[in-house]
Coordinates of C-alpha atoms and ligand atoms in Angstrom, one line a residue:
Chain K
M299 CA -49.9 19.0 49.7
K300 CA -48.7 20.2 46.4
T301 CA -46.9 23.5 47.0
A302 CA -45.6 26.0 44.5
V303 CA -42.8 28.4 45.5
C304 CA -42.3 31.5 43.3
I305 CA -38.6 32.4 43.2
K306 CA -37.0 35.4 41.6
Q307 CA -33.4 35.9 40.7
V308 CA -32.0 39.3 41.6
V309 CA -28.7 41.0 41.4
T310 CA -26.4 40.2 44.3
R311 CA -26.9 42.6 47.2
D312 CA -23.4 44.0 47.2
W313 CA -23.0 44.4 43.4
P314 CA -21.9 47.9 42.5
L315 CA -24.8 48.8 40.2
R316 CA -25.0 51.7 37.8
P317 CA -27.8 52.9 35.6
A318 CA -27.7 51.4 32.1
E319 CA -27.2 53.5 29.0
S320 CA -30.9 53.6 28.4
A321 CA -31.4 55.0 31.9
T322 CA -34.5 52.9 32.3
W323 CA -32.8 49.9 34.0
V324 CA -29.5 49.1 35.6
R325 CA -26.4 47.7 34.0
D326 CA -26.6 44.0 34.9
D327 CA -25.1 42.2 32.0
D328 CA -21.9 41.5 33.9
A329 CA -23.6 41.3 37.4
S330 CA -23.7 38.3 39.7
F331 CA -27.1 37.1 40.8
E332 CA -28.7 35.4 43.7
M333 CA -32.0 34.1 45.1
N334 CA -34.3 36.9 46.3
E335 CA -34.0 36.8 50.1
P336 CA -37.7 36.3 51.2
D337 CA -38.1 33.7 48.5
A338 CA -35.4 31.6 50.2
Y339 CA -37.6 31.7 53.3
A340 CA -40.7 30.8 51.3
L341 CA -38.8 27.8 49.8
E342 CA -37.7 26.7 53.3
E343 CA -41.3 26.9 54.6
A344 CA -42.5 24.8 51.6
L345 CA -39.8 22.2 52.4
R346 CA -40.8 22.1 56.1
L347 CA -44.5 21.7 55.2
K348 CA -43.6 18.8 52.9
E349 CA -41.7 17.2 55.7
R350 CA -44.7 17.5 57.9
H351 CA -47.6 16.8 55.5
G352 CA -45.9 15.0 52.5
G353 CA -46.5 16.0 48.9
E354 CA -44.4 17.9 46.4
V355 CA -42.6 21.3 46.2
V356 CA -42.5 22.9 42.7
V357 CA -40.3 25.9 42.0
C358 CA -41.9 28.5 39.7
S359 CA -39.7 31.1 38.2
A360 CA -40.1 33.6 35.3
G361 CA -37.2 35.3 33.5
P362 CA -34.4 34.9 31.0
A363 CA -32.2 31.8 30.7
R364 CA -29.8 33.0 33.5
I365 CA -32.4 32.4 36.2
S366 CA -31.8 28.6 35.9
Q367 CA -29.0 29.3 38.4
V368 CA -31.5 30.0 41.2
I369 CA -33.8 27.2 40.0
R370 CA -31.0 24.7 40.3
E371 CA -30.1 26.1 43.8
A372 CA -33.7 25.6 44.9
L373 CA -33.7 22.1 43.5
A374 CA -30.5 21.4 45.4
R375 CA -32.0 22.6 48.6
G376 CA -34.8 20.0 48.2
A377 CA -37.5 21.2 45.8
D378 CA -38.8 18.4 43.6
R379 CA -39.1 20.0 40.2
A380 CA -39.4 23.4 38.5
I381 CA -41.3 25.4 36.0
H382 CA -39.3 28.0 34.2
V383 CA -41.3 30.6 32.2
E384 CA -38.6 31.7 29.9
S385 CA -38.5 35.2 28.3
D386 CA -35.9 37.9 28.1
A387 CA -38.7 40.4 28.2
L388 CA -39.5 39.4 31.8
S389 CA -36.1 40.3 33.2
A390 CA -37.2 43.8 34.1
A391 CA -41.0 43.4 33.8
G392 CA -43.7 44.8 36.0
A393 CA -45.6 42.8 38.6
D394 CA -48.7 42.3 36.4
A395 CA -46.8 41.0 33.5
V396 CA -44.8 38.6 35.7
A397 CA -48.0 37.4 37.6
A398 CA -49.8 36.9 34.2
A399 CA -46.9 34.8 32.9
L400 CA -46.7 32.7 36.1
A401 CA -50.4 32.3 36.4
A402 CA -50.6 30.9 32.8
A403 CA -47.9 28.4 33.5
M404 CA -49.3 27.4 36.9
Q405 CA -53.0 27.3 36.0
D406 CA -53.3 23.6 35.2
E407 CA -51.1 22.3 38.1
S408 CA -53.9 22.8 40.7
F409 CA -51.5 23.6 43.5
D410 CA -52.9 23.3 47.1
L411 CA -50.7 26.1 48.3
V412 CA -48.7 28.9 46.5
L413 CA -45.9 30.7 48.4
T414 CA -44.2 33.8 47.2
G415 CA -41.7 36.1 48.9
L416 CA -43.1 39.3 50.3
Q417 CA -41.1 41.6 48.2
S418 CA -38.3 41.6 45.6
D419 CA -34.9 43.2 46.4
D420 CA -34.8 44.9 42.9
Q421 CA -38.2 46.1 41.9
G422 CA -39.6 46.0 45.4
F423 CA -43.3 46.0 44.2
G424 CA -44.4 43.8 47.1
Q425 CA -47.3 42.7 44.9
T426 CA -46.6 40.0 42.5
G427 CA -47.9 37.4 44.9
V428 CA -51.2 39.3 45.6
V429 CA -51.8 39.8 41.9
L430 CA -51.0 36.2 41.2
A431 CA -53.6 35.2 43.8
E432 CA -56.2 37.4 42.1
R433 CA -55.3 35.9 38.7
L434 CA -55.5 32.3 40.0
G435 CA -58.7 33.1 41.9
L436 CA -57.1 32.1 45.3
P437 CA -57.6 33.6 48.7
H438 CA -54.4 35.2 50.0
A439 CA -52.7 36.5 53.1
T440 CA -49.6 38.6 53.2
I441 CA -46.5 39.1 55.4
I442 CA -46.7 35.7 56.9
M443 CA -44.6 34.6 59.9
E444 CA -46.1 31.1 60.6
V445 CA -48.1 28.6 58.7
D446 CA -50.4 25.9 60.3
I447 CA -52.1 23.4 58.0
A448 CA -55.3 22.0 59.4
A449 CA -55.2 18.2 60.2
D450 CA -57.9 17.5 57.6
G451 CA -55.9 19.4 55.0
A452 CA -59.0 21.6 54.1
G453 CA -57.7 24.9 55.4
L454 CA -54.9 26.7 57.1
R455 CA -54.2 29.3 59.8
V456 CA -51.4 31.8 59.2
K457 CA -49.8 34.4 61.4
R458 CA -49.6 37.8 59.7
E459 CA -47.1 40.5 60.7
L460 CA -48.8 43.9 61.3
E461 CA -46.9 47.1 62.0
S462 CA -44.8 47.8 65.1
G463 CA -44.7 44.4 66.7
W464 CA -48.4 43.4 66.2
F465 CA -49.5 40.1 64.7
Q466 CA -52.8 38.5 63.7
W467 CA -53.9 35.0 63.0
V468 CA -56.0 34.5 59.8
A469 CA -57.8 31.3 58.8
M470 CA -58.5 30.4 55.2
P471 CA -59.6 27.5 53.0
L472 CA -57.1 25.8 50.7
P473 CA -56.0 26.2 48.0
A474 CA -54.5 29.6 49.0
L475 CA -51.6 31.9 48.3
L476 CA -49.3 33.3 51.0
T477 CA -46.5 35.9 50.8
I478 CA -43.8 35.0 53.2
Q479 CA -41.8 37.4 55.3
S480 CA -38.1 36.9 56.0
G481 CA -37.3 35.4 59.3
I482 CA -40.3 32.9 59.3
N483 CA -37.8 30.1 59.8
Q484 CA -34.1 29.3 59.8
L485 CA -32.7 28.6 56.3
R486 CA -31.0 25.4 55.3
Y487 CA -28.3 25.3 52.6
A488 CA -27.7 22.9 49.8
T489 CA -25.7 19.8 50.6
L490 CA -23.4 18.1 48.1
R491 CA -25.9 15.3 47.9
G492 CA -28.6 17.8 47.2
I493 CA -26.6 19.4 44.4
M494 CA -26.0 16.0 42.8
A495 CA -29.6 15.1 43.1
A496 CA -30.7 18.4 41.6
K497 CA -29.0 17.4 38.3
R498 CA -31.6 14.7 37.7
K499 CA -34.7 16.8 38.6
E500 CA -37.1 18.1 36.0
I501 CA -37.2 21.7 34.9
R502 CA -40.2 22.3 32.6
T503 CA -39.4 25.3 30.3
V504 CA -42.5 27.2 29.2
P505 CA -41.8 29.7 26.4
L506 CA -43.7 32.9 26.6
D507 CA -45.1 34.6 23.5
G508 CA -45.5 38.2 24.2
V509 CA -45.5 40.0 27.5
A510 CA -48.9 41.2 28.8
S511 CA -49.5 44.9 29.2
Q512 CA -47.2 46.3 31.8
G513 CA -49.5 49.0 33.1
Q514 CA -46.5 51.1 34.0
R515 CA -43.3 52.3 32.3
I516 CA -40.0 53.4 33.8
L517 CA -39.2 56.7 32.1
E518 CA -35.9 57.2 33.9
L519 CA -34.0 55.4 36.7
Y520 CA -31.4 57.5 38.5
V521 CA -29.3 57.8 41.7
P522 CA -31.4 59.8 44.2
E523 CA -30.3 63.4 44.8
K524 CA -28.4 63.7 48.0
T525 CA -30.2 66.0 50.3
S526 CA -28.5 65.3 53.6
A527 CA -25.9 67.3 55.4
T528 CA -23.8 64.3 56.6
R529 CA -20.4 65.4 57.8
F530 CA -18.1 62.8 56.4
I531 CA -15.0 62.2 58.4
D532 CA -11.9 61.3 56.4
G533 CA -8.5 59.9 57.2
S534 CA -7.3 56.5 58.3
A535 CA -9.5 54.4 60.5
P536 CA -7.7 55.5 63.8
E537 CA -7.7 59.2 62.7
A538 CA -11.4 59.1 61.7
A539 CA -12.3 57.3 64.9
R540 CA -10.5 59.9 67.1
E541 CA -12.1 62.8 65.2
L542 CA -15.6 61.1 65.5
V543 CA -15.1 60.7 69.3
R544 CA -14.1 64.4 69.5
L545 CA -17.1 65.5 67.6
L546 CA -19.5 63.4 69.6
R547 CA -18.1 64.9 72.8
E548 CA -17.6 68.5 71.8
E549 CA -20.1 69.2 69.1
A550 CA -22.9 66.8 69.4
R551 CA -22.4 66.4 73.2
V552 CA -23.8 62.9 73.4
L553 CA -20.9 61.3 75.2
Chain G
M296 CA -60.8 63.5 40.5
T297 CA -58.3 61.9 42.8
L298 CA -59.7 59.3 45.2
V299 CA -57.7 58.8 48.4
I300 CA -58.5 55.6 50.4
A301 CA -58.2 56.4 54.1
E302 CA -57.2 53.8 56.6
Q303 CA -58.9 53.3 59.9
R304 CA -59.0 50.6 62.5
G305 CA -61.7 50.5 65.1
G306 CA -62.6 54.1 64.3
V307 CA -59.0 55.4 64.7
L308 CA -57.7 57.0 61.6
N309 CA -54.2 56.0 60.5
P310 CA -52.3 59.3 60.4
A311 CA -50.5 58.3 57.2
T312 CA -53.9 59.1 55.6
W313 CA -53.2 62.8 56.0
E314 CA -49.9 62.4 54.2
T315 CA -51.6 60.8 51.2
L316 CA -54.2 63.5 51.2
A317 CA -51.3 66.1 51.1
A318 CA -49.9 64.2 48.1
A319 CA -53.3 64.2 46.4
Q320 CA -53.8 67.9 47.0
Q321 CA -50.7 68.7 45.0
M322 CA -52.0 67.1 41.8
N323 CA -54.3 69.8 40.4
A324 CA -57.5 67.8 40.6
P325 CA -60.3 67.7 43.0
V326 CA -59.7 65.3 45.9
T327 CA -62.3 62.9 47.4
A328 CA -61.5 60.8 50.4
A329 CA -63.1 57.4 51.1
V330 CA -63.2 55.5 54.3
V331 CA -64.2 51.9 54.5
G332 CA -65.5 49.8 57.5
A333 CA -68.5 48.8 59.5
R334 CA -68.9 52.1 61.4
V335 CA -67.0 55.0 59.8
Q336 CA -69.1 58.0 60.5
D337 CA -66.7 59.5 63.1
T338 CA -63.7 58.9 60.9
A339 CA -65.5 60.4 57.9
A340 CA -66.3 63.5 60.0
E341 CA -62.7 63.8 61.0
L342 CA -61.6 63.5 57.4
A343 CA -64.1 66.2 56.4
A344 CA -61.8 68.7 58.0
A345 CA -59.4 68.4 55.1
D346 CA -59.8 70.6 52.0
V347 CA -61.5 67.9 49.9
A348 CA -64.5 68.0 47.6
E349 CA -66.3 65.3 49.6
V350 CA -65.8 62.3 51.9
L351 CA -67.3 59.0 51.0
A352 CA -68.4 56.8 54.0
V353 CA -68.4 53.2 52.8
E354 CA -70.2 51.2 55.4
H355 CA -71.0 47.5 55.6
E356 CA -71.0 45.0 58.5
A357 CA -68.9 42.6 56.4
L358 CA -66.1 45.2 56.3
E359 CA -65.2 44.7 59.9
P360 CA -62.7 43.3 60.7
Y361 CA -60.6 44.1 57.7
T362 CA -60.2 41.3 55.1
P363 CA -58.6 41.6 51.6
D364 CA -61.6 39.9 50.0
G365 CA -64.1 42.3 51.6
F366 CA -62.0 45.4 50.8
V367 CA -61.3 44.4 47.2
A368 CA -65.0 43.7 46.6
A369 CA -66.1 47.0 48.3
L370 CA -63.5 49.3 46.8
A371 CA -64.0 47.9 43.3
Q372 CA -67.6 49.1 43.5
V373 CA -66.6 52.4 44.9
V374 CA -64.1 53.0 42.1
E375 CA -66.5 52.0 39.4
A376 CA -69.3 54.1 40.8
T377 CA -67.1 57.3 41.2
G378 CA -64.8 57.0 38.1
P379 CA -61.7 58.7 39.5
E380 CA -58.7 59.6 37.5
R381 CA -56.5 58.0 40.1
V382 CA -56.7 56.2 43.3
L383 CA -54.1 56.8 46.1
F384 CA -53.3 54.9 49.3
P385 CA -50.9 55.3 52.1
H386 CA -48.4 52.4 51.7
T387 CA -49.3 50.5 54.9
Y388 CA -49.3 46.8 55.5
Q389 CA -53.1 46.8 54.9
T390 CA -52.6 48.5 51.5
R391 CA -49.9 46.0 50.6
D392 CA -52.5 43.3 51.4
H393 CA -55.4 44.4 49.2
A394 CA -54.6 47.3 46.8
P395 CA -52.6 45.2 44.3
A396 CA -55.5 42.7 44.0
L397 CA -58.0 45.6 43.7
A398 CA -56.0 47.1 40.8
A399 CA -55.7 43.7 39.2
R400 CA -59.4 43.1 39.5
L401 CA -60.0 46.3 37.6
G402 CA -57.4 45.4 35.0
R403 CA -54.9 48.0 36.3
V404 CA -51.5 48.0 38.1
L405 CA -50.6 49.6 41.4
I406 CA -47.5 51.7 41.5
P407 CA -46.4 51.1 45.0
D408 CA -44.3 52.8 47.7
C409 CA -44.0 56.1 45.9
I410 CA -42.0 59.0 47.5
G411 CA -43.3 61.7 45.2
S412 CA -45.2 62.6 42.1
K413 CA -44.5 65.2 39.5
D414 CA -45.4 66.6 36.1
R415 CA -42.9 65.4 33.5
D416 CA -43.4 66.7 30.0
G417 CA -47.1 67.2 30.7
Q418 CA -47.6 63.8 32.1
R419 CA -48.2 62.8 35.8
V420 CA -45.4 60.5 36.9
F421 CA -44.8 58.7 40.2
V422 CA -41.4 58.6 41.8
R423 CA -40.5 55.4 43.6
P424 CA -37.4 53.8 45.1
M425 CA -35.8 50.7 43.5
F426 CA -33.0 48.4 44.4
Q427 CA -33.5 49.0 48.1
G428 CA -33.4 52.7 47.8
K429 CA -30.1 52.8 45.8
F430 CA -32.0 54.2 42.9
V431 CA -35.3 56.0 42.2
A432 CA -37.4 55.8 39.1
D433 CA -39.9 58.1 37.4
V434 CA -42.8 55.8 36.6
L435 CA -45.5 56.5 34.1
P436 CA -48.8 54.7 34.5
E437 CA -49.9 53.3 31.2
G438 CA -53.4 52.5 29.9
P439 CA -56.7 54.1 30.7
A440 CA -57.6 55.7 34.1
P441 CA -58.0 55.1 36.9
H442 CA -54.3 54.7 37.9
F443 CA -53.4 53.3 41.2
A444 CA -50.5 54.4 43.5
S445 CA -49.5 54.2 47.1
F446 CA -47.3 56.6 49.0
Q447 CA -44.5 55.7 51.4
I448 CA -45.1 56.6 55.0
G449 CA -43.2 59.9 55.8
A450 CA -42.8 60.9 52.1
Y451 CA -45.3 63.7 52.7
R452 CA -45.9 65.6 55.9
A453 CA -49.3 65.1 57.5
D454 CA -49.4 68.8 58.4
A455 CA -49.0 69.7 54.7
C456 CA -52.6 68.5 54.2
V457 CA -54.6 71.7 53.6
R458 CA -57.6 72.1 55.9
G459 CA -60.9 73.3 54.4
A460 CA -62.7 76.5 55.3
A461 CA -65.7 74.5 56.2
A462 CA -66.3 70.8 56.8
A463 CA -66.6 68.8 53.5
T464 CA -69.9 66.9 52.8
V465 CA -69.9 63.3 53.9
R466 CA -71.8 61.1 51.5
E467 CA -72.7 57.5 52.2
V468 CA -71.9 55.0 49.5
A469 CA -73.7 51.7 49.6
V470 CA -71.9 48.5 48.5
Q471 CA -73.2 45.0 47.9
L472 CA -71.2 42.4 49.8
D473 CA -71.8 38.7 50.4
A474 CA -70.2 37.9 53.7
A475 CA -70.1 34.2 52.8
A476 CA -67.8 35.1 49.9
I477 CA -65.1 36.5 52.2
R478 CA -62.6 33.7 52.5
Q479 CA -60.3 35.1 55.1
R480 CA -61.3 34.7 58.8
P481 CA -59.1 37.1 60.8
E482 CA -58.6 36.9 64.6
A483 CA -57.9 39.7 67.0
P484 CA -54.5 41.4 66.6
F485 CA -52.0 40.7 69.4
K486 CA -48.5 41.5 70.6
E487 CA -45.9 38.8 71.4
A488 CA -45.3 38.1 75.1
K489 CA -43.5 41.0 76.8
Q490 CA -40.2 42.1 75.4
A491 CA -37.0 41.5 77.4
V492 CA -35.4 44.8 76.5
D493 CA -37.1 48.2 76.1
L494 CA -34.8 50.0 73.6
T495 CA -37.1 53.0 73.6
Q496 CA -35.6 54.1 76.9
A497 CA -32.0 53.8 75.8
E498 CA -29.9 56.9 75.6
R499 CA -27.3 55.4 73.3
I500 CA -27.7 52.6 70.8
V501 CA -25.2 50.7 68.7
A502 CA -27.1 49.0 65.8
V503 CA -25.5 46.4 63.7
G504 CA -26.5 45.3 60.2
R505 CA -25.6 42.7 57.7
G506 CA -22.2 44.3 57.0
I507 CA -21.1 42.4 60.1
K508 CA -21.1 39.3 57.9
G509 CA -21.3 36.5 60.6
Q510 CA -22.5 35.9 64.1
E511 CA -18.9 35.3 65.1
H512 CA -18.2 39.0 64.6
L513 CA -20.9 40.3 66.9
P514 CA -18.5 40.7 69.8
L515 CA -17.0 43.6 67.8
A516 CA -20.3 45.5 68.1
Q517 CA -20.9 44.3 71.6
E518 CA -17.5 45.8 72.6
L519 CA -18.4 49.1 71.0
A520 CA -21.7 49.2 72.8
K521 CA -20.0 48.4 76.1
V522 CA -17.5 51.3 75.9
L523 CA -20.2 53.7 74.8
D524 CA -22.5 52.4 77.6
A525 CA -25.0 51.8 74.8
E526 CA -27.7 49.1 74.1
L527 CA -27.0 46.8 71.2
A528 CA -29.7 46.7 68.5
A529 CA -29.9 45.4 64.9
S530 CA -31.4 45.5 61.5
R531 CA -33.9 42.9 60.6
P532 CA -31.7 40.4 58.8
I533 CA -29.5 40.0 61.9
C534 CA -32.6 39.0 63.9
D535 CA -34.0 36.9 61.0
S536 CA -30.8 34.9 61.1
G537 CA -31.3 34.3 64.8
W538 CA -28.0 36.1 65.7
L539 CA -29.8 38.5 68.0
P540 CA -33.3 38.2 69.6
M541 CA -36.2 39.8 67.7
D542 CA -36.7 42.3 70.5
R543 CA -33.5 44.0 69.5
Q544 CA -34.8 44.8 66.0
I545 CA -35.2 48.4 65.0
G546 CA -37.7 49.4 62.3
S547 CA -41.2 49.2 61.0
S548 CA -41.7 45.7 62.2
G549 CA -39.5 46.2 65.3
Q550 CA -39.0 49.0 67.8
T551 CA -39.1 52.7 67.1
V552 CA -36.4 54.5 69.1
A553 CA -35.2 58.1 69.6
P554 CA -31.9 57.9 71.6
K555 CA -29.4 60.7 71.9
L556 CA -26.9 58.7 69.9
Y557 CA -27.6 56.0 67.3
L558 CA -24.5 54.5 65.8
A559 CA -25.4 52.4 62.7
V560 CA -22.7 49.9 61.7
G561 CA -22.9 48.0 58.4
I562 CA -26.6 49.0 57.9
S563 CA -27.7 50.1 54.4
G564 CA -30.6 52.3 55.6
A565 CA -33.7 50.7 54.0
I566 CA -36.8 52.7 54.6
Q567 CA -38.2 50.0 56.9
H568 CA -35.1 50.5 59.1
L569 CA -35.1 54.3 58.9
V570 CA -38.6 54.7 60.1
G571 CA -37.5 53.1 63.4
M572 CA -34.5 55.4 64.1
K573 CA -34.6 58.6 62.2
G574 CA -35.9 60.4 65.3
A575 CA -32.5 59.9 67.0
R576 CA -30.8 63.2 68.0
T577 CA -27.4 62.3 66.6
I578 CA -26.9 59.6 64.0
V579 CA -23.6 58.2 63.1
A580 CA -23.1 55.7 60.2
V581 CA -20.2 53.5 59.4
N582 CA -20.5 51.9 56.0
K583 CA -18.1 50.9 53.2
D584 CA -20.5 52.3 50.6
A585 CA -20.5 56.1 50.4
D586 CA -23.8 55.9 48.5
A587 CA -25.6 53.8 51.2
P588 CA -29.0 55.4 51.9
I589 CA -28.2 55.5 55.7
F590 CA -26.0 58.6 55.0
E591 CA -29.2 60.4 54.0
V592 CA -30.1 60.6 57.7
A593 CA -26.7 60.5 59.3
D594 CA -25.1 63.5 61.0
Y595 CA -21.7 62.0 60.9
G596 CA -20.4 59.4 58.5
I597 CA -17.3 57.3 58.2
V598 CA -16.9 55.6 54.8
G599 CA -14.8 52.5 55.5
D600 CA -14.5 48.9 56.5
L601 CA -16.3 48.4 59.9
F602 CA -13.8 45.7 60.8
E603 CA -11.2 48.5 60.9
V604 CA -13.3 51.4 62.0
V605 CA -15.2 49.8 64.9
P606 CA -12.0 48.6 66.7
A607 CA -10.5 52.1 66.1
I608 CA -13.5 53.8 67.7
V609 CA -13.3 51.4 70.7
A610 CA -9.6 52.3 71.0
A611 CA -10.3 56.0 70.7
L612 CA -12.8 55.8 73.5
D613 CA -10.6 53.6 75.6
G614 CA -7.6 55.8 75.1
D615 CA -8.6 58.3 77.6
Ligands
FAD244 C1 -42.5 44.7 55.3 C2 -41.1 44.8 55.7 C3 -40.7 45.1 57.0 C4 -39.4 45.2 57.3 N1 -39.1 45.6 58.6 C5 -37.8 45.9 58.9 C6 -37.4 46.3 60.2 O1 -38.3 46.5 61.1 N2 -36.1 46.6 60.5 C7 -35.2 46.5 59.5 O2 -34.0 46.8 59.8 N3 -35.5 46.0 58.3 C8 -36.8 45.7 58.0 N4 -37.1 45.2 56.7 C9 -35.9 44.9 55.8 C10 -35.3 46.0 55.1 O3 -36.1 46.3 53.9 C11 -33.9 45.7 54.7 O4 -33.8 44.5 54.0 C12 -33.0 45.6 55.9 O5 -33.1 46.7 56.8 C13 -31.5 45.6 55.4 O6 -30.7 45.3 56.5 P1 -29.1 45.7 56.5 O7 -29.0 47.2 56.3 O8 -28.5 45.2 57.7 O9 -28.5 44.8 55.3 P2 -28.1 45.3 53.8 O10 -29.2 46.1 53.2 O11 -27.6 44.1 53.2 O12 -26.9 46.3 54.1 C14 -25.6 45.9 54.5 C15 -24.8 47.2 54.5 O13 -23.5 46.9 55.1 C16 -22.5 47.5 54.3 N5 -21.3 46.7 54.5 C17 -21.0 45.5 54.1 N6 -19.8 45.1 54.5 C18 -19.2 46.1 55.2 C19 -18.0 46.4 55.9 N7 -17.0 45.4 55.9 N8 -17.8 47.5 56.5 C20 -18.8 48.5 56.5 N9 -20.0 48.3 55.8 C21 -20.2 47.2 55.2 C22 -23.0 47.5 52.9 O14 -22.4 48.6 52.1 C23 -24.5 47.7 53.1 O15 -24.9 49.1 53.0 C24 -38.4 45.1 56.4 C25 -38.7 44.8 55.0 C26 -40.1 44.6 54.7 C27 -40.4 44.3 53.3
AMP245 N1 -39.9 36.8 37.8 C1 -40.4 36.2 38.9 N2 -40.4 34.8 38.9 C2 -40.9 34.1 40.0 N3 -41.4 34.8 41.1 C3 -41.4 36.1 41.1 C4 -40.9 36.9 40.0 N4 -41.0 38.2 40.3 C5 -41.6 38.2 41.6 N5 -41.8 37.0 42.0 C6 -42.3 36.6 43.3 O1 -43.1 37.7 43.9 C7 -42.5 38.2 45.1 C8 -42.7 39.6 45.2 O2 -42.0 40.3 44.2 P1 -42.3 41.9 43.9 O3 -43.8 42.0 43.6 O4 -41.5 42.2 42.7 O5 -41.9 42.6 45.1 C9 -41.1 37.7 45.1 O6 -40.6 37.6 46.4 C10 -41.2 36.3 44.3 O7 -41.6 35.3 45.2

């Protein structure tokens, strides 16, 4: 099993973001970054499949030089090597441009299985994986919560999450692409040994000349207008708490 | 023409379809609805009640059950045969599964999960959340028509869909499909073995999110639930981490609840969480970030550190 895992670097969840001067992206030049959450689950799933079926796990990541941070982290968790499609133009690119860049770099690797996260925490397209499948000519399934590889290695059965607690098993031939949902497994973290080993692992850097047509352009990015009538309760924690309890009793009458 | 792709399963129309039709009707172009499956005449007739130019019934045995390969192949033919200006979908799990591939096959890009659409300097732009709802962006589709977009569930009201004076015409559209070329083999949908807790019946719910930081802090929320005589629930990451069982998860992939009181502690208010709880009568949010989207649905809000505020609420309730 030769498995690719597509990993995106995103701004740390708690980072206080503000729109950039241009108002078409956020100010992230001084931000801290982390691995996109569902991608961490995709990586873990790839590592588990390797433990069961053998083979190789290859991290595929597209973006500027700074994304080597998450690539190193993935290698430290146990991935074998990495492909870094390097381009500053990809740091805020659309799903199609990213999928095109990844597809070009992955084409000749002939992966048996490609895993992506379901959705990125920043752009939230939820589609880079599906577009990548289309570009690589692979069958795909999305929002996956369990992966079963057939004993003969010819195909797989996956459990898809549907809405409101429903699930469905889908069978497919290999090679295939899956988009992985958070919670599919329990994550492992890098060990010191893993971090040391990662230093010797190969990262193949693929330069990118020109970003493919984006198909969409952000004209303006802004903080959503507040429309709610939330009653904010001020004061110290004990004061606010007492006032809340009073309001819940006397105004909302829910206690 | 704006083409709206309806969603049906086993002849039952997904109500989010009406919301997308409402979005389409506000775009100053004739609207056509298309419904895809093996037997869609009844759903097509139901859709014909909307004020639309026509309804396309796209029938083929190979389209039941749903597969992304089947739908991409069929819809690519429908779009090419009808030449719409834009193609709109409700942003369901099924749309997530095939619409991006459909757009890619036709050399286009899907603008997903939109909450609105407007005219901006004479151009039709789509408004979509970014960074987990902390921002929204006006997005302009580039390149030639058709443009593809999907609309978040609840962004438009189903009852805003204008009904027609008379039923619209239903037209059958033939598609060529090779069943052997469909690579996915889906099995019947199922629910996991029965749930241990039924949160839908709870009068009061304390829901905890990632702001709680670690499993070792959960007793804080448990204590609050106890003094409020409430059930404990959680956002998805808490269940993903295995800190609470899956059947305590609220949201699009968990339970949908409507208690008298929903107290959200350290929950940001992502749309997938909100759809599961915004029907609660009274919503309280405790969050250290005054801009957290949860405050968009909260009746009462305390901006502060939950590690101070939650014990204070427990004390205030205990104090009498
Ligand atoms: C297809 C799909 C389905 C999904 N289904 C669901 C679902 O059913 N249910 C669900 O919940 N999610 C679901 N999600 C995930 C959802 O998108 C969000 O990622 C998730 O709801 C975020 O959980 P959270 O609010 O606990 O965490 P975060 O978004 O990380 O928010 C944590 C919050 O805690 C606050 N905080 C941090 N520290 C403190 C402190 N000391 N005191 C007070 N506040 C603090 C922060 O300001 C922040 O607002 C789904 C996602 C997808 C893509
Ligand atoms: N720049 C990137 N590099 C590698 N993988 C990516 C990149 N962008 C998106 N992905 C993958 O595609 C998934 C979905 O992202 P998105 O379509 O942006 O929601 C992510 O979870 C990643 O697995």
